[in-house]
XYZ file of C-alpha atoms in Angstrom:
455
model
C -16.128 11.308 -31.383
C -14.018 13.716 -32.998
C -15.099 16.700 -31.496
C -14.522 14.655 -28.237
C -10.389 13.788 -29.008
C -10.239 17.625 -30.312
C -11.260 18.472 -26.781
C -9.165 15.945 -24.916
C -6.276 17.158 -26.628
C -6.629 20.411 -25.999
C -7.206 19.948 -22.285
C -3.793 17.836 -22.234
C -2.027 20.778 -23.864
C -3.580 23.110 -21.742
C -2.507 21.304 -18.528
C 0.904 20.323 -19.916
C 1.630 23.698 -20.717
C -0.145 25.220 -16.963
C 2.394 22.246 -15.138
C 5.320 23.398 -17.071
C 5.044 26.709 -16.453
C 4.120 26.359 -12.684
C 7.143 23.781 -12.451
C 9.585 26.931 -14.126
C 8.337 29.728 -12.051
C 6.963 27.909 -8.173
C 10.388 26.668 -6.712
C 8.279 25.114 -3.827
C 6.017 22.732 -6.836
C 9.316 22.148 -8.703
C 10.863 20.287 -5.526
C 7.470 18.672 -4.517
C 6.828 17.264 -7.443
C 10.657 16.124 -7.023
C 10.018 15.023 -4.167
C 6.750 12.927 -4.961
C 8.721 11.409 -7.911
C 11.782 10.176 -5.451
C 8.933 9.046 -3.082
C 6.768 6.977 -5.543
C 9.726 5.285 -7.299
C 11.742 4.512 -4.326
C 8.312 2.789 -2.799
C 7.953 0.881 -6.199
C 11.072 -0.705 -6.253
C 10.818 -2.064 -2.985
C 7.244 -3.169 -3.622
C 8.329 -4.844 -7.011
C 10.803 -6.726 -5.083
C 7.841 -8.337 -2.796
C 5.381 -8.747 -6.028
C 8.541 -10.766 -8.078
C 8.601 -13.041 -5.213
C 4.781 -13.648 -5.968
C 4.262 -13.307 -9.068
C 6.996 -16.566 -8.776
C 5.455 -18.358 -6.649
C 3.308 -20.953 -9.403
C 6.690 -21.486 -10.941
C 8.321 -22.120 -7.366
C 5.800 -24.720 -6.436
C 6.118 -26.211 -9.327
C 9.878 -26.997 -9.211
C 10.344 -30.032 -8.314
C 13.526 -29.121 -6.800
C 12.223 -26.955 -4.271
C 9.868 -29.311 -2.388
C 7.116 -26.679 -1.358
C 3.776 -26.585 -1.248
C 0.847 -24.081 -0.880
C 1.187 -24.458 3.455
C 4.811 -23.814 3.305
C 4.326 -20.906 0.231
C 2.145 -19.562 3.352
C 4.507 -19.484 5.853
C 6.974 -17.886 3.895
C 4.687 -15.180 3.385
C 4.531 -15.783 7.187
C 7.561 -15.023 8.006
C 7.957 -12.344 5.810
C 4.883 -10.191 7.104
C 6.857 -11.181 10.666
C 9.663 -8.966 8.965
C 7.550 -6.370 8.112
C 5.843 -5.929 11.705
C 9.771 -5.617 13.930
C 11.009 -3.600 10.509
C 7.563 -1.344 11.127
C 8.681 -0.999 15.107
C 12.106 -0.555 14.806
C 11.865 1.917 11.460
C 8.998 3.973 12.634
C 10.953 6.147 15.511
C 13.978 5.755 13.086
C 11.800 7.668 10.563
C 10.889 10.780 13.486
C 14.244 10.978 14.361
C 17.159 10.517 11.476
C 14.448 11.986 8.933
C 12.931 10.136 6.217
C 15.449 10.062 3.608
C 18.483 7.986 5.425
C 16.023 5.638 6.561
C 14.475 5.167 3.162
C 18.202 4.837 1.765
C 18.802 1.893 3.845
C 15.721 0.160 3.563
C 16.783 0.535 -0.159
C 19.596 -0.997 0.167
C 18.967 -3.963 2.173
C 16.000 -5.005 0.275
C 17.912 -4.966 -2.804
C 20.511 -7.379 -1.112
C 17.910 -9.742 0.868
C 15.894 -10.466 -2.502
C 19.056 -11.189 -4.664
C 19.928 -13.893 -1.962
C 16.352 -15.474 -1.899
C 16.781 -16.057 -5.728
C 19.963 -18.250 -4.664
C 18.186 -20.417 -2.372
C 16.868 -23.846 -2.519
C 14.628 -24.512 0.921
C 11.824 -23.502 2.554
C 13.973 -22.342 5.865
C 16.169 -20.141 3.871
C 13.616 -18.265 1.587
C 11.376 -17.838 4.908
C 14.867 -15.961 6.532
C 15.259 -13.958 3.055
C 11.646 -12.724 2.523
C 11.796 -11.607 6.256
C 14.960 -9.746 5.974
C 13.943 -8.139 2.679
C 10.081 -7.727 3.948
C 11.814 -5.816 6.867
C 13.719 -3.577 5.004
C 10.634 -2.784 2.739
C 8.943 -2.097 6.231
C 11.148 1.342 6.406
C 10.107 2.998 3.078
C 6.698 3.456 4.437
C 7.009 5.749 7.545
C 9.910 7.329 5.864
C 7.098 8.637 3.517
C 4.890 9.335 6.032
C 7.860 11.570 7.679
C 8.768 13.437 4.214
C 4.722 14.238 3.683
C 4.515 15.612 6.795
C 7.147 17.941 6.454
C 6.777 19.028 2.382
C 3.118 19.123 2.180
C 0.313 21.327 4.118
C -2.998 19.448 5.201
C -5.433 19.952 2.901
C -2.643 18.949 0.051
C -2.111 15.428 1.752
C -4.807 13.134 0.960
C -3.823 13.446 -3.088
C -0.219 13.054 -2.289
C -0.908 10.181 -0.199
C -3.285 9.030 -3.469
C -0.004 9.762 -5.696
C 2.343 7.787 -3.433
C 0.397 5.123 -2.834
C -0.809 4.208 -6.699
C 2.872 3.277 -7.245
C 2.446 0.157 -5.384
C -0.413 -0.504 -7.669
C 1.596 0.788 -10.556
C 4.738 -1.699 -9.417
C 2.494 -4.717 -9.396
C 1.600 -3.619 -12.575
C 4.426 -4.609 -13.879
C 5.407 -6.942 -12.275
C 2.438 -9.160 -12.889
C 2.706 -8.304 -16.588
C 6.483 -7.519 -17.421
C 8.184 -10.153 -15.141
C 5.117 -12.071 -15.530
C 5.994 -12.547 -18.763
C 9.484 -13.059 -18.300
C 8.361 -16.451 -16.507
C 7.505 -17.527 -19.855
C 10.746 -17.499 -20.988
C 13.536 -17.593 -18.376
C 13.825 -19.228 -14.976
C 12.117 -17.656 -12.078
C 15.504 -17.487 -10.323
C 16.635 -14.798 -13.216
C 13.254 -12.892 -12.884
C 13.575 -12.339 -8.537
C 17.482 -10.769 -9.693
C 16.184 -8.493 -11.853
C 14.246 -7.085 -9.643
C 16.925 -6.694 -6.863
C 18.967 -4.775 -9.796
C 16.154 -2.406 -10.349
C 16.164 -1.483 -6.721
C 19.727 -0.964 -6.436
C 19.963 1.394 -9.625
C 17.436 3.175 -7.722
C 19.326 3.484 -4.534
C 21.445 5.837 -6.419
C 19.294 8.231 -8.198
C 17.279 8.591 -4.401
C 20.888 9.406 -3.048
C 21.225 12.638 -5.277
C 17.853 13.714 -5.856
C 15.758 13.038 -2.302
C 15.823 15.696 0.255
C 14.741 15.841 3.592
C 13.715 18.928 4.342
C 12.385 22.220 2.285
C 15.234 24.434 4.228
C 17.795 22.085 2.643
C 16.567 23.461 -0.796
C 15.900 27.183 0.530
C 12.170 27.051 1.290
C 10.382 27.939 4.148
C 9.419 25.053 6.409
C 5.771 24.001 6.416
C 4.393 24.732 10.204
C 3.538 21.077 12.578
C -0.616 22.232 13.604
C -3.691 21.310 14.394
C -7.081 21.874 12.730
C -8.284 21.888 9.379
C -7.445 24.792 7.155
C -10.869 26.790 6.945
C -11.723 29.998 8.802
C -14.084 28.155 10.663
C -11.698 25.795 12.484
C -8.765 28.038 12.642
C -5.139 26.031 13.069
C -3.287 25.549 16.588
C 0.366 24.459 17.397
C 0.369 21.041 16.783
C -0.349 18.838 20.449
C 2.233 16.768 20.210
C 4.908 19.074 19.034
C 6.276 19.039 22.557
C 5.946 15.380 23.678
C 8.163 12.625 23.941
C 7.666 9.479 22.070
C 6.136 8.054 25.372
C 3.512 10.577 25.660
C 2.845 10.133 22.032
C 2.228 6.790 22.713
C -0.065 7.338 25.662
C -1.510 9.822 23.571
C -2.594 7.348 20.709
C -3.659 4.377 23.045
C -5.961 6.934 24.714
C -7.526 8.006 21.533
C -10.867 5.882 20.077
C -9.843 6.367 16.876
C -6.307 4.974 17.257
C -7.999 1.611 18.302
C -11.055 2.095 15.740
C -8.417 2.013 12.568
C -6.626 -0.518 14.079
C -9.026 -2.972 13.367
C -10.251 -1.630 10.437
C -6.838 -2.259 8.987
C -6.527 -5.641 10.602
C -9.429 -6.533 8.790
C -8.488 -5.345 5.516
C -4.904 -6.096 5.531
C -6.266 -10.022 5.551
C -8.332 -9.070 2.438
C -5.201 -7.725 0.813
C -3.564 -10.902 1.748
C -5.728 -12.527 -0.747
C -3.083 -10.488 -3.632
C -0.555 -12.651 -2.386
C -2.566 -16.163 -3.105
C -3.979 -14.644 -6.541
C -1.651 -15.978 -8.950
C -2.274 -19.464 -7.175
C -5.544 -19.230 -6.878
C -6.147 -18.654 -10.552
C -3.664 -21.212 -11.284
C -5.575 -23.936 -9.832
C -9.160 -22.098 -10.050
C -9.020 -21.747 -13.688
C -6.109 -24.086 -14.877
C -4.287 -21.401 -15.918
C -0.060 -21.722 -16.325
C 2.338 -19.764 -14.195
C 2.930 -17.208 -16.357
C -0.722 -16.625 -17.646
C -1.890 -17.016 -13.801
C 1.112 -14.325 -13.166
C -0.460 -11.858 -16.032
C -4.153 -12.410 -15.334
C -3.249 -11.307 -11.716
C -2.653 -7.739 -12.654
C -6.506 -6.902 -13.229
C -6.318 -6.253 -9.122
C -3.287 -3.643 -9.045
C -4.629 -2.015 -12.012
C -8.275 -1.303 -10.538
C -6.072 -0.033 -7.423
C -3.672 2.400 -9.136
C -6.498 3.953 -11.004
C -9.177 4.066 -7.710
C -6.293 5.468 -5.047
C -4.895 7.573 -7.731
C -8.168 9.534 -8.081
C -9.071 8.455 -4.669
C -6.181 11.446 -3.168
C -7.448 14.143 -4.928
C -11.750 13.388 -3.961
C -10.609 12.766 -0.465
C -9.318 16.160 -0.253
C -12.344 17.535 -1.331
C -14.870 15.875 0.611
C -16.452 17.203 3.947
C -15.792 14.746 6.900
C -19.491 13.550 6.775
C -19.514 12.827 3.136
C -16.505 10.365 3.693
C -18.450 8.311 5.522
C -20.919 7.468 2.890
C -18.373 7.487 -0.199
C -15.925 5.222 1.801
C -18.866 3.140 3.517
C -20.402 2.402 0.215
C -16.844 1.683 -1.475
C -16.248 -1.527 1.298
C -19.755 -2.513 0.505
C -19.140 -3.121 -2.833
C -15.629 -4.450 -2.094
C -17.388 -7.324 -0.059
C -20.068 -7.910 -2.523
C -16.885 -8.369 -4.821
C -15.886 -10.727 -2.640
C -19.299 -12.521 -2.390
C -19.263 -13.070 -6.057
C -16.022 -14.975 -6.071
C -17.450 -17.078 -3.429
C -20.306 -18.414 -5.411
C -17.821 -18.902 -8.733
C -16.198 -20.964 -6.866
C -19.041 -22.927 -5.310
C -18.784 -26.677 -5.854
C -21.928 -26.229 -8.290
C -20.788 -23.664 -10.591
C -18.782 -24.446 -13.579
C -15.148 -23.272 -14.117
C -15.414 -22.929 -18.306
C -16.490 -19.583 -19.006
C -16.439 -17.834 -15.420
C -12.710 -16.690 -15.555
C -13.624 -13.420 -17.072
C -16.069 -12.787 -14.578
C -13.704 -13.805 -11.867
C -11.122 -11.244 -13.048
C -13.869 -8.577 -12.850
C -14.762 -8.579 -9.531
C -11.077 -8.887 -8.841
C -10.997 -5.767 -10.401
C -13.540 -4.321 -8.899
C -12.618 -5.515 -5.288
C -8.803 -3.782 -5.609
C -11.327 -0.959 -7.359
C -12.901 -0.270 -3.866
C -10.712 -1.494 -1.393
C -7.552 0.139 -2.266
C -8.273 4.194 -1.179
C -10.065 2.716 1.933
C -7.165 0.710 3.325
C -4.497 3.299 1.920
C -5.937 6.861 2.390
C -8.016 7.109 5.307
C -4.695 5.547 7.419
C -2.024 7.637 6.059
C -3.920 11.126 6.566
C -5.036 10.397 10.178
C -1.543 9.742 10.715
C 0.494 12.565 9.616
C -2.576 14.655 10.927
C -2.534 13.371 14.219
C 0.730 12.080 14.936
C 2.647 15.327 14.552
C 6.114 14.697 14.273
C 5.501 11.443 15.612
C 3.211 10.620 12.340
C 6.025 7.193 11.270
C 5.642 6.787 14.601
C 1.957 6.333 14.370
C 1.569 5.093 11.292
C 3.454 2.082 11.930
C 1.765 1.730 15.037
C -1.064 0.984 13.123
C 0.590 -0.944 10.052
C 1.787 -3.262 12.764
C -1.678 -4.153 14.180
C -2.403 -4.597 10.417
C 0.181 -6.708 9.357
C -0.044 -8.809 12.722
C -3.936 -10.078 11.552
C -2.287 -10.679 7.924
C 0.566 -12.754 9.361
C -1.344 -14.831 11.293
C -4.012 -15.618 8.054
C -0.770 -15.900 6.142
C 0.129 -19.080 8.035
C -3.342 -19.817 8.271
C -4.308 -19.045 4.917
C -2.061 -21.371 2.766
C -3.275 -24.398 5.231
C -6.675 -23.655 4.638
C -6.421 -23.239 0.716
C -4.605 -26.440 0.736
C -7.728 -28.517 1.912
C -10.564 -30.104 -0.108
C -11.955 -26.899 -1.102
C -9.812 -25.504 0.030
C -10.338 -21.984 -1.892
C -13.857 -22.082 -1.001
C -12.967 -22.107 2.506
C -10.524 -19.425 1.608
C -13.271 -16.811 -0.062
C -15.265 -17.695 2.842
C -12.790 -15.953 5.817
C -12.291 -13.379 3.434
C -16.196 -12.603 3.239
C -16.371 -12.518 6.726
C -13.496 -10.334 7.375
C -14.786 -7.424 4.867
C -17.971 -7.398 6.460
C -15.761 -6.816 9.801
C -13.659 -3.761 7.592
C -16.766 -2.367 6.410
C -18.148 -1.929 10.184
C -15.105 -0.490 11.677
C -14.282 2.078 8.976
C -17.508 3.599 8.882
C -17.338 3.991 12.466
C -14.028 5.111 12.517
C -14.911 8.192 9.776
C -18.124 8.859 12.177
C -16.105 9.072 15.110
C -13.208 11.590 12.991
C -16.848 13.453 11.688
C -17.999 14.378 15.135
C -14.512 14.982 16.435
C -14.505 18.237 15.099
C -11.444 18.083 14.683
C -9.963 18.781 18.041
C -7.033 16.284 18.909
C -7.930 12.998 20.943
């Protein structure tokens, strides 16, 4: 064991010293890493602004003053994925054309309004109009990333930056499921959502001086928009869409089988991330568990996420087209047979005392395998094939996504509130991941044998 720390130690100092010194004499690293430091804590504070709002939501249904109830906790969440999908369409093309960085200013800003104003209100109408304002302001930090990536980082460099991007929503629900989590113990829930919006808005301001659009703007050389994978054997070619109008883009992407085969691969798995948003209520009620406890026991799913897409980015990178397949494949199996397991723990025969830990565990596991397979696969085809018109594209897709998760979301809360009810609930989510598992692994086929020509 000693020999073993000696070791680790070293390696940190070795790598520590190696980043340092890369970060002192590579310009181009020094403002990437920038960059990937604006991008990940800009996306956190907007995501920590949605996760308040649920890690709240025990402590909101049970205030008496409020009036709500598990169906109408649903259609809030509703309404607020119904933000998300006209912020996605209207952001998108924003993105492509006034460059990542104003949009992501501005979705900065009005998130950090919309969620101090749904800690003022008192109805179910009102926090559904908040949440959808502030969900579609959160909806333009996404393909403002997708934008900057394209633009800072070369191909083969994009999978792990898309790993490092996305682990700060993991990282943000983090804390918020423990930090504010634990706030809940001690101050109103009110008091918790308005810390959150003052988080975002101190981060506004750093993003304003530090984030830049372009590598020109810092005196780098731009990186080139092409097709192709970078290997001798499939040499690079002016990007296919460089010329096109959004339009043709579009006509473009609806013409593509892959478009429409990760389309409903994320449908599919953006109703099993839905279940992240019900957590903290279903272990409430699952396990008798208080608001605050329910809150901090719902972290085990964020943190088996940060870790898996974290490391997820950088193995992408390196894996053939063909090996994807089977790694990702075999990842949604297990994320379904994550799922199974919380379907029989909550079967009307199984006993509640002494299953929580085990519950928690496949949680873990199922944000474990699901995360790099809804997050990475997306993102890459995206900026790959998109072009310029990667936000574009990417909330194409986000929008077919987030339609399927709306939909459950209205559905989902009804369903949970029957005799059962969270029985029922596991059930649709079994189903659905079975669906997921299908259409990504022919989706990764279908990007396998494309060798890699566009279409």
């Amino acid at each position: 064991m000693g020999c073993f720390s000696y070791v680790v130690t070293d390696f940190s100092k070795l790598f520590i010293m190696n980043f340092t010194a890369r970060l002192k004499n590579d310009p181009r690293f020094y403002w990437e890493v920038i960059l990937l430091a604006c991008m990940y804590g800009a996306y956190a504070v907007v995501n920590i602004c949605r996760a308040t709002v649920i890690i709240a939501s025990p402590a909101m249904l049970d205030d008496p003053t409020l009036e709500l109830d598990k169906t109408a906790w649903g259609a809030i969440l509703g309404w607020g994925t119904a933000g998300t999908i006209i912020g996605k369409l209207a952001t998108g093309i924003m993105a492509d054309r006034l460059g990542g960085r104003k949009v992501f200013l501005f979705s900065l800003g009005l998130c950090m309004l919309a969620t101090g104003m749904f800690g003022f209100m008192s109805k179910a109408f009102f926090f559904s109009v908040a949440f959808f304002v502030a969900m579609f302001a959160k909806a333009g930090a996404w393909p403002s990333m997708a934008n900057l990536t394209g633009v800072w980082f070369q191909k083969s460099w994009r999978g792990r930056a898309w790993g490092i991007i996305s682990s700060s929503s993991m990282s943000s629900w983090i804390f918020a499921s423990l930090a504010l989590g634990s706030l809940l113990l001690v101050i109103s829930w009110r008091w918790v959502i308005a810390s959150s919006a003052v988080m975002t808005g101190a981060f506004a301001i750093l993003l304003y001086f530090y984030l830049r659009q372009y590598p020109t703007d810092v005196g780098l050389e731009a990186i080139p928009s092409v097709d192709g994978d970078d290997d001798s054997n499939h040499p690079q070619q002016p990007h296919h869409l460089d010329n096109a109008t959004a339009g043709e883009a579009l006509l473009n992407f609806l013409l593509c089988p892959r478009f429409w085969l990760i389309c409903l691969s994320i449908m599919s798995m953006n109703i099993l991330m839905v279940f992240q948003s019900f957590m903290p209520l279903y272990l409430k009620e699952t396990f008798d568990l208080s608001s605050g406890m329910a809150g901090i026991s719902s972290s085990v799913f964020p943190i088996g996420s940060m870790f898996s897409v974290l490391v997820g980015g950088f193995i992408f990178d390196n894996l053939t087209k063909k090996k994807r397949i089977y790694v990702l494949g075999g990842m949604m199996v297990l994320a379904t047979a994550s799922i199974l397991i919380l379907y029989l723990l909550n079967s009307p025969e199984m006993p509640g005392n002494g299953t929580l830990w085990v519950a928690l565990s496949a949680i873990m596991m199922f944000g474990l395998m699901i995360t790099p397979c809804y997050l990475i696969p997306m993102n890459v085809f995206s900026v790959d094939f998109g072009g310029k018109h990667c936000g574009f594209l990417v909330c194409l897709i986000d929008v077919a996504g987030y339609l399927a998760s709306m939909a459950f979301e209205f559905l989902g809360g009804e369903i949970a509130d029957r005799v059962n009810g969270w029985q029922q609930f596991l059930n649709v989510m079994l189903n659905f991941s079975i669906i997921g598992t299908i259409t990504l692994t022919l989706f990764l086929t279908m990007d396998h044998r494309s060798l890699r020509k566009p279409g």
